[in-house]
Amino acid sequence: MVKSMTGFGRCEISEGDRKMTVEMKSVNHRYLDVAIKMPKKLNFFEAAVRGFLKQYLQRGKVDVFITYEDLSEANVCLHYNHALAAEYLKYLNQMSEEFGLEQDVKVSSLSRYPEVLVMEEVQEDEEELWKLLEQALRGACEQMVETRTTEGTNLKRDLMEKLDELLGHVAYIEERAPQIVAEYRAKLEEKVQELLADTQIEESRIAAEVTIYADKICVDEEIVRLKSHIEHTKATLEEKDSVGRKLDFIAQEMNREANTILSKANDLEVSSHAIELKTGIEKVREQIQNIE
């Protein structure tokens, strides 16, 4: 099944006071290139997230945005640093004795000293957190695959039409090639008649010259290979696996055959269709760049 590399997916999973949201978008890329933005507390899962994405995506530049909210009252706690408070008090008493100052420190003021009372996040169960994240990732990936598949279906339809147009140009060149040789023979005989007047022309000399010319402009092999590449492209578009790289290689081969046909063309009409062939193949290659 043909899939585009352009897609978008979003999924939001809520459980009680916790909410996990995953948004993904992708564009064309030669390989699978994943960029992830998520809260620091989820950084531990980065490798797992990358591994999970490979189950759904094979190529493309993918940007993943993960947000996590925990609105429960139990997600933070207050930590009292007894040792640090004692240290503060010890030095305050020492300062009072050394400078003859009144010791007026109260509990309320001591509690405001740095790091005496600290608000800390409660460590969450990693297994439960991953379960929530995995659900959101799966939903976003499935939606992205759906959008990629829809776009891929449109790409396939467009490519099939373009390939049929290429076959039309190839068929014309194939039909026109023998006519060029026949026309060359007629022109050659006419020219020789003009030059030699009533002198008898050796048929073998004419035949040899026509054979040399026919060999120079012969594109039979190129036509056979080009038709084979076009049919191979059509067959590949029906495959279920990732076919983008394979199609790109076939398109390069098609372009090579079209270049050879154009270089051998010694006829205005054949040249015109060969140019259309090259233009059409280039359009096919551009579309193939979008396929996973």
PDB file of C-alpha atoms in Angstrom:
ATOM      1  CA  MET A   1       0.000   0.000   0.000  1.00  0.00           C
ATOM      2  CA  VAL A   2       1.466   3.325  -1.098  1.00  0.00           C
ATOM      3  CA  LYS A   3       1.882   5.846   1.716  1.00  0.00           C
ATOM      4  CA  SER A   4       2.881   9.472   1.567  1.00  0.00           C
ATOM      5  CA  MET A   5       5.580  10.819   3.881  1.00  0.00           C
ATOM      6  CA  THR A   6       3.414  13.830   4.665  1.00  0.00           C
ATOM      7  CA  GLY A   7       1.011  13.345   7.552  1.00  0.00           C
ATOM      8  CA  PHE A   8      -0.320  14.504  10.905  1.00  0.00           C
ATOM      9  CA  GLY A   9      -1.535  12.735  14.013  1.00  0.00           C
ATOM     10  CA  ARG A  10      -2.819  13.793  17.422  1.00  0.00           C
ATOM     11  CA  CYS A  11      -4.092  11.893  20.443  1.00  0.00           C
ATOM     12  CA  GLU A  12      -5.035  12.944  23.968  1.00  0.00           C
ATOM     13  CA  ILE A  13      -5.416  10.406  26.771  1.00  0.00           C
ATOM     14  CA  SER A  14      -6.859  11.333  30.173  1.00  0.00           C
ATOM     15  CA  GLU A  15      -6.895   9.202  33.315  1.00  0.00           C
ATOM     16  CA  GLY A  16      -8.296  10.909  36.386  1.00  0.00           C
ATOM     17  CA  ASP A  17      -6.295  14.098  36.944  1.00  0.00           C
ATOM     18  CA  ARG A  18      -3.558  13.095  34.496  1.00  0.00           C
ATOM     19  CA  LYS A  19      -3.531  13.968  30.803  1.00  0.00           C
ATOM     20  CA  MET A  20      -1.030  12.961  28.103  1.00  0.00           C
ATOM     21  CA  THR A  21      -1.095  14.585  24.662  1.00  0.00           C
ATOM     22  CA  VAL A  22       0.965  13.554  21.623  1.00  0.00           C
ATOM     23  CA  GLU A  23       1.074  15.541  18.384  1.00  0.00           C
ATOM     24  CA  MET A  24       3.059  14.422  15.347  1.00  0.00           C
ATOM     25  CA  LYS A  25       3.713  15.850  11.911  1.00  0.00           C
ATOM     26  CA  SER A  26       5.950  14.547   9.136  1.00  0.00           C
ATOM     27  CA  VAL A  27       7.394  15.692   5.816  1.00  0.00           C
ATOM     28  CA  ASN A  28       9.666  14.152   3.187  1.00  0.00           C
ATOM     29  CA  HIS A  29      13.063  12.822   4.160  1.00  0.00           C
ATOM     30  CA  ARG A  30      15.475  10.272   2.772  1.00  0.00           C
ATOM     31  CA  TYR A  31      15.470   8.298   6.015  1.00  0.00           C
ATOM     32  CA  LEU A  32      13.480   8.229   9.265  1.00  0.00           C
ATOM     33  CA  ASP A  33      14.519  11.332  11.202  1.00  0.00           C
ATOM     34  CA  VAL A  34      12.660  11.825  14.490  1.00  0.00           C
ATOM     35  CA  ALA A  35      12.794  14.981  16.633  1.00  0.00           C
ATOM     36  CA  ILE A  36      11.079  14.750  20.046  1.00  0.00           C
ATOM     37  CA  LYS A  37      10.059  17.570  22.372  1.00  0.00           C
ATOM     38  CA  MET A  38       8.717  16.485  25.760  1.00  0.00           C
ATOM     39  CA  PRO A  39       8.875  17.371  29.504  1.00  0.00           C
ATOM     40  CA  LYS A  40      12.106  16.556  31.329  1.00  0.00           C
ATOM     41  CA  LYS A  41      10.370  14.014  33.535  1.00  0.00           C
ATOM     42  CA  LEU A  42       9.624  11.964  30.394  1.00  0.00           C
ATOM     43  CA  ASN A  43      13.141  12.073  28.937  1.00  0.00           C
ATOM     44  CA  PHE A  44      13.731   8.591  30.316  1.00  0.00           C
ATOM     45  CA  PHE A  45      11.325   7.265  27.663  1.00  0.00           C
ATOM     46  CA  GLU A  46      13.010   8.822  24.613  1.00  0.00           C
ATOM     47  CA  ALA A  47      14.581   5.580  23.373  1.00  0.00           C
ATOM     48  CA  ALA A  48      11.316   3.721  23.926  1.00  0.00           C
ATOM     49  CA  VAL A  49       9.398   6.391  21.992  1.00  0.00           C
ATOM     50  CA  ARG A  50      11.796   6.151  19.023  1.00  0.00           C
ATOM     51  CA  GLY A  51      11.500   2.374  19.016  1.00  0.00           C
ATOM     52  CA  PHE A  52       7.707   2.589  19.158  1.00  0.00           C
ATOM     53  CA  LEU A  53       7.541   4.974  16.178  1.00  0.00           C
ATOM     54  CA  LYS A  54       9.519   2.539  13.990  1.00  0.00           C
ATOM     55  CA  GLN A  55       6.595   0.129  14.217  1.00  0.00           C
ATOM     56  CA  TYR A  56       4.484   2.589  12.206  1.00  0.00           C
ATOM     57  CA  LEU A  57       6.914   4.761  10.219  1.00  0.00           C
ATOM     58  CA  GLN A  58       9.858   3.893   7.981  1.00  0.00           C
ATOM     59  CA  ARG A  59      10.783   7.175   6.293  1.00  0.00           C
ATOM     60  CA  GLY A  60      10.189  10.891   6.771  1.00  0.00           C
ATOM     61  CA  LYS A  61      11.204  13.774   9.002  1.00  0.00           C
ATOM     62  CA  VAL A  62       8.906  13.423  12.007  1.00  0.00           C
ATOM     63  CA  ASP A  63       8.401  16.045  14.714  1.00  0.00           C
ATOM     64  CA  VAL A  64       6.841  14.708  17.920  1.00  0.00           C
ATOM     65  CA  PHE A  65       5.428  17.009  20.614  1.00  0.00           C
ATOM     66  CA  ILE A  66       4.507  15.435  23.963  1.00  0.00           C
ATOM     67  CA  THR A  67       2.818  17.273  26.839  1.00  0.00           C
ATOM     68  CA  TYR A  68       1.905  15.876  30.254  1.00  0.00           C
ATOM     69  CA  GLU A  69      -0.343  17.389  32.911  1.00  0.00           C
ATOM     70  CA  ASP A  70      -0.898  16.106  36.444  1.00  0.00           C
ATOM     71  CA  LEU A  71      -3.529  18.137  38.300  1.00  0.00           C
ATOM     72  CA  SER A  72      -3.808  15.852  41.313  1.00  0.00           C
ATOM     73  CA  GLU A  73      -2.964  17.208  44.772  1.00  0.00           C
ATOM     74  CA  ALA A  74      -0.643  14.315  45.459  1.00  0.00           C
ATOM     75  CA  ASN A  75       1.790  15.166  42.686  1.00  0.00           C
ATOM     76  CA  VAL A  76       3.959  17.360  44.981  1.00  0.00           C
ATOM     77  CA  CYS A  77       5.103  17.170  48.595  1.00  0.00           C
ATOM     78  CA  LEU A  78       6.952  19.419  51.084  1.00  0.00           C
ATOM     79  CA  HIS A  79      10.385  18.268  52.212  1.00  0.00           C
ATOM     80  CA  TYR A  80      11.932  19.510  55.480  1.00  0.00           C
ATOM     81  CA  ASN A  81      15.728  19.585  55.542  1.00  0.00           C
ATOM     82  CA  HIS A  82      16.427  19.176  59.281  1.00  0.00           C
ATOM     83  CA  ALA A  83      20.220  19.059  58.952  1.00  0.00           C
ATOM     84  CA  LEU A  84      20.357  22.298  56.974  1.00  0.00           C
ATOM     85  CA  ALA A  85      18.016  24.106  59.411  1.00  0.00           C
ATOM     86  CA  ALA A  86      20.241  23.010  62.318  1.00  0.00           C
ATOM     87  CA  GLU A  87      23.306  24.284  60.471  1.00  0.00           C
ATOM     88  CA  TYR A  88      21.648  27.664  59.860  1.00  0.00           C
ATOM     89  CA  LEU A  89      20.687  27.941  63.558  1.00  0.00           C
ATOM     90  CA  LYS A  90      24.143  26.967  64.771  1.00  0.00           C
ATOM     91  CA  TYR A  91      25.814  29.746  62.823  1.00  0.00           C
ATOM     92  CA  LEU A  92      23.149  32.282  63.763  1.00  0.00           C
ATOM     93  CA  ASN A  93      23.792  31.508  67.463  1.00  0.00           C
ATOM     94  CA  GLN A  94      27.536  31.814  66.875  1.00  0.00           C
ATOM     95  CA  MET A  95      27.067  35.191  65.222  1.00  0.00           C
ATOM     96  CA  SER A  96      24.907  36.343  68.138  1.00  0.00           C
ATOM     97  CA  GLU A  97      27.651  35.482  70.669  1.00  0.00           C
ATOM     98  CA  GLU A  98      30.533  36.909  68.616  1.00  0.00           C
ATOM     99  CA  PHE A  99      28.874  40.258  67.933  1.00  0.00           C
ATOM    100  CA  GLY A 100      26.794  40.565  71.087  1.00  0.00           C
ATOM    101  CA  LEU A 101      23.552  40.692  69.179  1.00  0.00           C
ATOM    102  CA  GLU A 102      20.159  39.492  70.302  1.00  0.00           C
ATOM    103  CA  GLN A 103      19.150  36.118  68.888  1.00  0.00           C
ATOM    104  CA  ASP A 104      15.732  36.937  67.425  1.00  0.00           C
ATOM    105  CA  VAL A 105      15.317  34.158  64.845  1.00  0.00           C
ATOM    106  CA  LYS A 106      11.875  32.554  64.939  1.00  0.00           C
ATOM    107  CA  VAL A 107      10.655  29.365  63.341  1.00  0.00           C
ATOM    108  CA  SER A 108       8.757  31.299  60.672  1.00  0.00           C
ATOM    109  CA  SER A 109      11.867  33.169  59.557  1.00  0.00           C
ATOM    110  CA  LEU A 110      14.119  30.078  59.736  1.00  0.00           C
ATOM    111  CA  SER A 111      11.719  28.161  57.510  1.00  0.00           C
ATOM    112  CA  ARG A 112      12.175  30.762  54.786  1.00  0.00           C
ATOM    113  CA  TYR A 113      15.919  30.208  54.569  1.00  0.00           C
ATOM    114  CA  PRO A 114      17.022  28.603  51.256  1.00  0.00           C
ATOM    115  CA  GLU A 115      16.424  24.868  50.967  1.00  0.00           C
ATOM    116  CA  VAL A 116      15.030  24.442  54.493  1.00  0.00           C
ATOM    117  CA  LEU A 117      11.553  23.727  53.142  1.00  0.00           C
ATOM    118  CA  VAL A 118      11.513  22.426  49.556  1.00  0.00           C
ATOM    119  CA  MET A 119       8.565  21.580  47.308  1.00  0.00           C
ATOM    120  CA  GLU A 120       9.294  18.334  45.461  1.00  0.00           C
ATOM    121  CA  GLU A 121       7.405  16.381  42.832  1.00  0.00           C
ATOM    122  CA  VAL A 122       6.354  12.930  43.864  1.00  0.00           C
ATOM    123  CA  GLN A 123       8.071  10.223  41.811  1.00  0.00           C
ATOM    124  CA  GLU A 124       5.468   8.558  39.610  1.00  0.00           C
ATOM    125  CA  ASP A 125       5.278   4.898  38.757  1.00  0.00           C
ATOM    126  CA  GLU A 126       7.276   4.608  35.498  1.00  0.00           C
ATOM    127  CA  GLU A 127       5.248   1.634  34.304  1.00  0.00           C
ATOM    128  CA  GLU A 128       1.970   3.512  34.735  1.00  0.00           C
ATOM    129  CA  LEU A 129       3.414   6.625  33.123  1.00  0.00           C
ATOM    130  CA  TRP A 130       4.655   4.647  30.091  1.00  0.00           C
ATOM    131  CA  LYS A 131       1.273   2.945  29.770  1.00  0.00           C
ATOM    132  CA  LEU A 132      -0.381   6.368  29.479  1.00  0.00           C
ATOM    133  CA  LEU A 133       2.261   7.629  27.048  1.00  0.00           C
ATOM    134  CA  GLU A 134       2.065   4.483  24.926  1.00  0.00           C
ATOM    135  CA  GLN A 135      -1.701   4.865  24.491  1.00  0.00           C
ATOM    136  CA  ALA A 136      -1.276   8.465  23.326  1.00  0.00           C
ATOM    137  CA  LEU A 137       1.559   7.496  20.969  1.00  0.00           C
ATOM    138  CA  ARG A 138      -0.442   4.660  19.464  1.00  0.00           C
ATOM    139  CA  GLY A 139      -3.445   6.888  18.819  1.00  0.00           C
ATOM    140  CA  ALA A 140      -1.297   9.612  17.204  1.00  0.00           C
ATOM    141  CA  CYS A 141       0.626   7.077  15.072  1.00  0.00           C
ATOM    142  CA  GLU A 142      -2.544   5.404  13.838  1.00  0.00           C
ATOM    143  CA  GLN A 143      -4.007   8.757  12.849  1.00  0.00           C
ATOM    144  CA  MET A 144      -0.773   9.708  11.061  1.00  0.00           C
ATOM    145  CA  VAL A 145      -0.702   6.409   9.168  1.00  0.00           C
ATOM    146  CA  GLU A 146      -4.318   7.021   8.133  1.00  0.00           C
ATOM    147  CA  THR A 147      -3.522  10.474   6.734  1.00  0.00           C
ATOM    148  CA  ARG A 148      -0.393   9.130   5.023  1.00  0.00           C
ATOM    149  CA  THR A 149      -2.394   6.310   3.450  1.00  0.00           C
ATOM    150  CA  THR A 150      -5.071   8.678   2.166  1.00  0.00           C
ATOM    151  CA  GLU A 151      -2.455  10.932   0.619  1.00  0.00           C
ATOM    152  CA  GLY A 152      -0.633   7.867  -0.736  1.00  0.00           C
ATOM    153  CA  THR A 153      -3.790   6.701  -2.528  1.00  0.00           C
ATOM    154  CA  ASN A 154      -4.012  10.072  -4.265  1.00  0.00           C
ATOM    155  CA  LEU A 155      -0.331   9.896  -5.199  1.00  0.00           C
ATOM    156  CA  LYS A 156      -0.764   6.412  -6.635  1.00  0.00           C
ATOM    157  CA  ARG A 157      -3.711   7.492  -8.776  1.00  0.00           C
ATOM    158  CA  ASP A 158      -1.757  10.471 -10.112  1.00  0.00           C
ATOM    159  CA  LEU A 159       1.328   8.358 -10.824  1.00  0.00           C
ATOM    160  CA  MET A 160      -0.689   5.731 -12.701  1.00  0.00           C
ATOM    161  CA  GLU A 161      -2.067   8.455 -14.980  1.00  0.00           C
ATOM    162  CA  LYS A 162       1.406   9.861 -15.592  1.00  0.00           C
ATOM    163  CA  LEU A 163       2.804   6.384 -16.358  1.00  0.00           C
ATOM    164  CA  ASP A 164       0.037   5.788 -18.917  1.00  0.00           C
ATOM    165  CA  GLU A 165       1.004   9.070 -20.582  1.00  0.00           C
ATOM    166  CA  LEU A 166       4.625   7.878 -20.741  1.00  0.00           C
ATOM    167  CA  LEU A 167       3.513   4.628 -22.398  1.00  0.00           C
ATOM    168  CA  GLY A 168       1.667   6.707 -24.994  1.00  0.00           C
ATOM    169  CA  HIS A 169       4.852   8.590 -25.931  1.00  0.00           C
ATOM    170  CA  VAL A 170       6.863   5.351 -26.019  1.00  0.00           C
ATOM    171  CA  ALA A 171       4.258   3.728 -28.291  1.00  0.00           C
ATOM    172  CA  TYR A 172       4.463   6.658 -30.707  1.00  0.00           C
ATOM    173  CA  ILE A 173       8.275   6.518 -30.870  1.00  0.00           C
ATOM    174  CA  GLU A 174       8.136   2.749 -31.388  1.00  0.00           C
ATOM    175  CA  GLU A 175       5.704   3.172 -34.270  1.00  0.00           C
ATOM    176  CA  ARG A 176       7.560   6.102 -35.794  1.00  0.00           C
ATOM    177  CA  ALA A 177      11.061   4.530 -35.774  1.00  0.00           C
ATOM    178  CA  PRO A 178      10.610   2.249 -38.857  1.00  0.00           C
ATOM    179  CA  GLN A 179       9.010   5.114 -40.799  1.00  0.00           C
ATOM    180  CA  ILE A 180      12.125   7.255 -40.253  1.00  0.00           C
ATOM    181  CA  VAL A 181      14.323   4.603 -41.857  1.00  0.00           C
ATOM    182  CA  ALA A 182      11.943   4.227 -44.823  1.00  0.00           C
ATOM    183  CA  GLU A 183      11.826   8.004 -45.308  1.00  0.00           C
ATOM    184  CA  TYR A 184      15.625   8.170 -45.134  1.00  0.00           C
ATOM    185  CA  ARG A 185      15.932   5.473 -47.803  1.00  0.00           C
ATOM    186  CA  ALA A 186      13.536   7.312 -50.115  1.00  0.00           C
ATOM    187  CA  LYS A 187      15.377  10.633 -49.647  1.00  0.00           C
ATOM    188  CA  LEU A 188      18.744   8.930 -50.152  1.00  0.00           C
ATOM    189  CA  GLU A 189      17.623   7.292 -53.416  1.00  0.00           C
ATOM    190  CA  GLU A 190      16.176  10.563 -54.646  1.00  0.00           C
ATOM    191  CA  LYS A 191      19.372  12.467 -53.846  1.00  0.00           C
ATOM    192  CA  VAL A 192      21.578   9.881 -55.521  1.00  0.00           C
ATOM    193  CA  GLN A 193      19.352   9.911 -58.606  1.00  0.00           C
ATOM    194  CA  GLU A 194      19.765  13.669 -58.844  1.00  0.00           C
ATOM    195  CA  LEU A 195      23.543  13.425 -58.541  1.00  0.00           C
ATOM    196  CA  LEU A 196      24.119  10.460 -60.848  1.00  0.00           C
ATOM    197  CA  ALA A 197      21.331  11.152 -63.369  1.00  0.00           C
ATOM    198  CA  ASP A 198      20.875   8.036 -65.531  1.00  0.00           C
ATOM    199  CA  THR A 199      23.740   6.072 -64.009  1.00  0.00           C
ATOM    200  CA  GLN A 200      22.629   2.722 -62.543  1.00  0.00           C
ATOM    201  CA  ILE A 201      22.586   2.662 -58.730  1.00  0.00           C
ATOM    202  CA  GLU A 202      23.733  -0.453 -56.954  1.00  0.00           C
ATOM    203  CA  GLU A 203      20.992  -1.597 -54.597  1.00  0.00           C
ATOM    204  CA  SER A 204      23.553  -3.085 -52.229  1.00  0.00           C
ATOM    205  CA  ARG A 205      25.233   0.308 -51.757  1.00  0.00           C
ATOM    206  CA  ILE A 206      21.901   1.918 -50.903  1.00  0.00           C
ATOM    207  CA  ALA A 207      21.007  -0.928 -48.544  1.00  0.00           C
ATOM    208  CA  ALA A 208      24.359  -0.685 -46.759  1.00  0.00           C
ATOM    209  CA  GLU A 209      23.994   3.053 -46.240  1.00  0.00           C
ATOM    210  CA  VAL A 210      20.437   2.653 -44.923  1.00  0.00           C
ATOM    211  CA  THR A 211      21.573  -0.113 -42.579  1.00  0.00           C
ATOM    212  CA  ILE A 212      24.301   2.085 -41.103  1.00  0.00           C
ATOM    213  CA  TYR A 213      21.823   4.909 -40.603  1.00  0.00           C
ATOM    214  CA  ALA A 214      19.213   2.609 -39.066  1.00  0.00           C
ATOM    215  CA  ASP A 215      21.789   1.262 -36.632  1.00  0.00           C
ATOM    216  CA  LYS A 216      22.744   4.775 -35.530  1.00  0.00           C
ATOM    217  CA  ILE A 217      19.179   5.820 -34.747  1.00  0.00           C
ATOM    218  CA  CYS A 218      17.913   2.449 -33.498  1.00  0.00           C
ATOM    219  CA  VAL A 219      16.171   2.781 -30.132  1.00  0.00           C
ATOM    220  CA  ASP A 220      14.578  -0.674 -29.974  1.00  0.00           C
ATOM    221  CA  GLU A 221      16.521  -1.729 -26.877  1.00  0.00           C
ATOM    222  CA  GLU A 222      15.827   1.538 -25.102  1.00  0.00           C
ATOM    223  CA  ILE A 223      12.116   1.272 -25.869  1.00  0.00           C
ATOM    224  CA  VAL A 224      11.946  -2.301 -24.559  1.00  0.00           C
ATOM    225  CA  ARG A 225      13.750  -1.341 -21.349  1.00  0.00           C
ATOM    226  CA  LEU A 226      11.686   1.829 -20.874  1.00  0.00           C
ATOM    227  CA  LYS A 227       8.408  -0.067 -21.287  1.00  0.00           C
ATOM    228  CA  SER A 228       9.693  -2.657 -18.814  1.00  0.00           C
ATOM    229  CA  HIS A 229      10.592   0.063 -16.267  1.00  0.00           C
ATOM    230  CA  ILE A 230       7.165   1.686 -16.589  1.00  0.00           C
ATOM    231  CA  GLU A 231       5.376  -1.632 -16.039  1.00  0.00           C
ATOM    232  CA  HIS A 232       7.724  -2.401 -13.141  1.00  0.00           C
ATOM    233  CA  THR A 233       6.805   0.940 -11.572  1.00  0.00           C
ATOM    234  CA  LYS A 234       3.112   0.114 -11.878  1.00  0.00           C
ATOM    235  CA  ALA A 235       3.648  -3.289 -10.280  1.00  0.00           C
ATOM    236  CA  THR A 236       5.702  -1.768  -7.470  1.00  0.00           C
ATOM    237  CA  LEU A 237       2.910   0.677  -6.675  1.00  0.00           C
ATOM    238  CA  GLU A 238       0.737  -2.336  -5.862  1.00  0.00           C
ATOM    239  CA  GLU A 239       3.178  -3.698  -3.269  1.00  0.00           C
ATOM    240  CA  LYS A 240       2.400  -3.429   0.440  1.00  0.00           C
ATOM    241  CA  ASP A 241       5.875  -2.604   1.745  1.00  0.00           C
ATOM    242  CA  SER A 242       7.693   0.735   1.747  1.00  0.00           C
ATOM    243  CA  VAL A 243       8.499   1.320  -1.932  1.00  0.00           C
ATOM    244  CA  GLY A 244       9.756   4.917  -2.117  1.00  0.00           C
ATOM    245  CA  ARG A 245      13.464   4.107  -2.526  1.00  0.00           C
ATOM    246  CA  LYS A 246      12.755   1.357  -5.048  1.00  0.00           C
ATOM    247  CA  LEU A 247      10.568   3.631  -7.146  1.00  0.00           C
ATOM    248  CA  ASP A 248      13.200   6.360  -7.096  1.00  0.00           C
ATOM    249  CA  PHE A 249      15.789   3.939  -8.472  1.00  0.00           C
ATOM    250  CA  ILE A 250      13.445   2.783 -11.264  1.00  0.00           C
ATOM    251  CA  ALA A 251      12.704   6.420 -12.171  1.00  0.00           C
ATOM    252  CA  GLN A 252      16.437   7.079 -12.542  1.00  0.00           C
ATOM    253  CA  GLU A 253      16.677   4.154 -14.963  1.00  0.00           C
ATOM    254  CA  MET A 254      13.707   5.476 -16.952  1.00  0.00           C
ATOM    255  CA  ASN A 255      15.365   8.861 -17.216  1.00  0.00           C
ATOM    256  CA  ARG A 256      18.571   7.240 -18.489  1.00  0.00           C
ATOM    257  CA  GLU A 257      16.702   5.442 -21.291  1.00  0.00           C
ATOM    258  CA  ALA A 258      14.818   8.616 -22.250  1.00  0.00           C
ATOM    259  CA  ASN A 259      18.113  10.522 -22.481  1.00  0.00           C
ATOM    260  CA  THR A 260      19.512   7.881 -24.825  1.00  0.00           C
ATOM    261  CA  ILE A 261      16.406   7.989 -27.045  1.00  0.00           C
ATOM    262  CA  LEU A 262      16.644  11.777 -27.242  1.00  0.00           C
ATOM    263  CA  SER A 263      20.357  11.680 -28.089  1.00  0.00           C
ATOM    264  CA  LYS A 264      19.704   9.221 -30.956  1.00  0.00           C
ATOM    265  CA  ALA A 265      16.668  11.039 -32.269  1.00  0.00           C
ATOM    266  CA  ASN A 266      17.176  12.359 -35.795  1.00  0.00           C
ATOM    267  CA  ASP A 267      13.564  13.241 -36.361  1.00  0.00           C
ATOM    268  CA  LEU A 268      11.601  16.274 -35.180  1.00  0.00           C
ATOM    269  CA  GLU A 269       8.547  14.300 -34.105  1.00  0.00           C
ATOM    270  CA  VAL A 270      10.563  11.687 -32.211  1.00  0.00           C
ATOM    271  CA  SER A 271      12.580  14.450 -30.525  1.00  0.00           C
ATOM    272  CA  SER A 272       9.363  16.167 -29.473  1.00  0.00           C
ATOM    273  CA  HIS A 273       7.975  12.997 -27.890  1.00  0.00           C
ATOM    274  CA  ALA A 274      11.331  12.189 -26.283  1.00  0.00           C
ATOM    275  CA  ILE A 275      11.313  15.614 -24.631  1.00  0.00           C
ATOM    276  CA  GLU A 276       7.772  14.964 -23.397  1.00  0.00           C
ATOM    277  CA  LEU A 277       9.022  11.636 -22.068  1.00  0.00           C
ATOM    278  CA  LYS A 278      11.790  13.319 -20.073  1.00  0.00           C
ATOM    279  CA  THR A 279       9.375  15.935 -18.746  1.00  0.00           C
ATOM    280  CA  GLY A 280       6.881  13.262 -17.723  1.00  0.00           C
ATOM    281  CA  ILE A 281       9.548  11.146 -16.035  1.00  0.00           C
ATOM    282  CA  GLU A 282      10.719  14.182 -14.070  1.00  0.00           C
ATOM    283  CA  LYS A 283       7.151  14.741 -12.857  1.00  0.00           C
ATOM    284  CA  VAL A 284       7.000  11.080 -11.824  1.00  0.00           C
ATOM    285  CA  ARG A 285      10.266  11.435  -9.898  1.00  0.00           C
ATOM    286  CA  GLU A 286       8.962  14.508  -8.081  1.00  0.00           C
ATOM    287  CA  GLN A 287       5.868  12.618  -6.961  1.00  0.00           C
ATOM    288  CA  ILE A 288       7.926   9.591  -5.933  1.00  0.00           C
ATOM    289  CA  GLN A 289       9.902  11.803  -3.534  1.00  0.00           C
ATOM    290  CA  ASN A 290       6.698  12.023  -1.463  1.00  0.00           C
ATOM    291  CA  ILE A 291       6.289   8.255  -1.112  1.00  0.00           C
ATOM    292  CA  GLU A 292       7.443   6.418   2.029  1.00  0.00           C
TER     293      GLU A 292
END
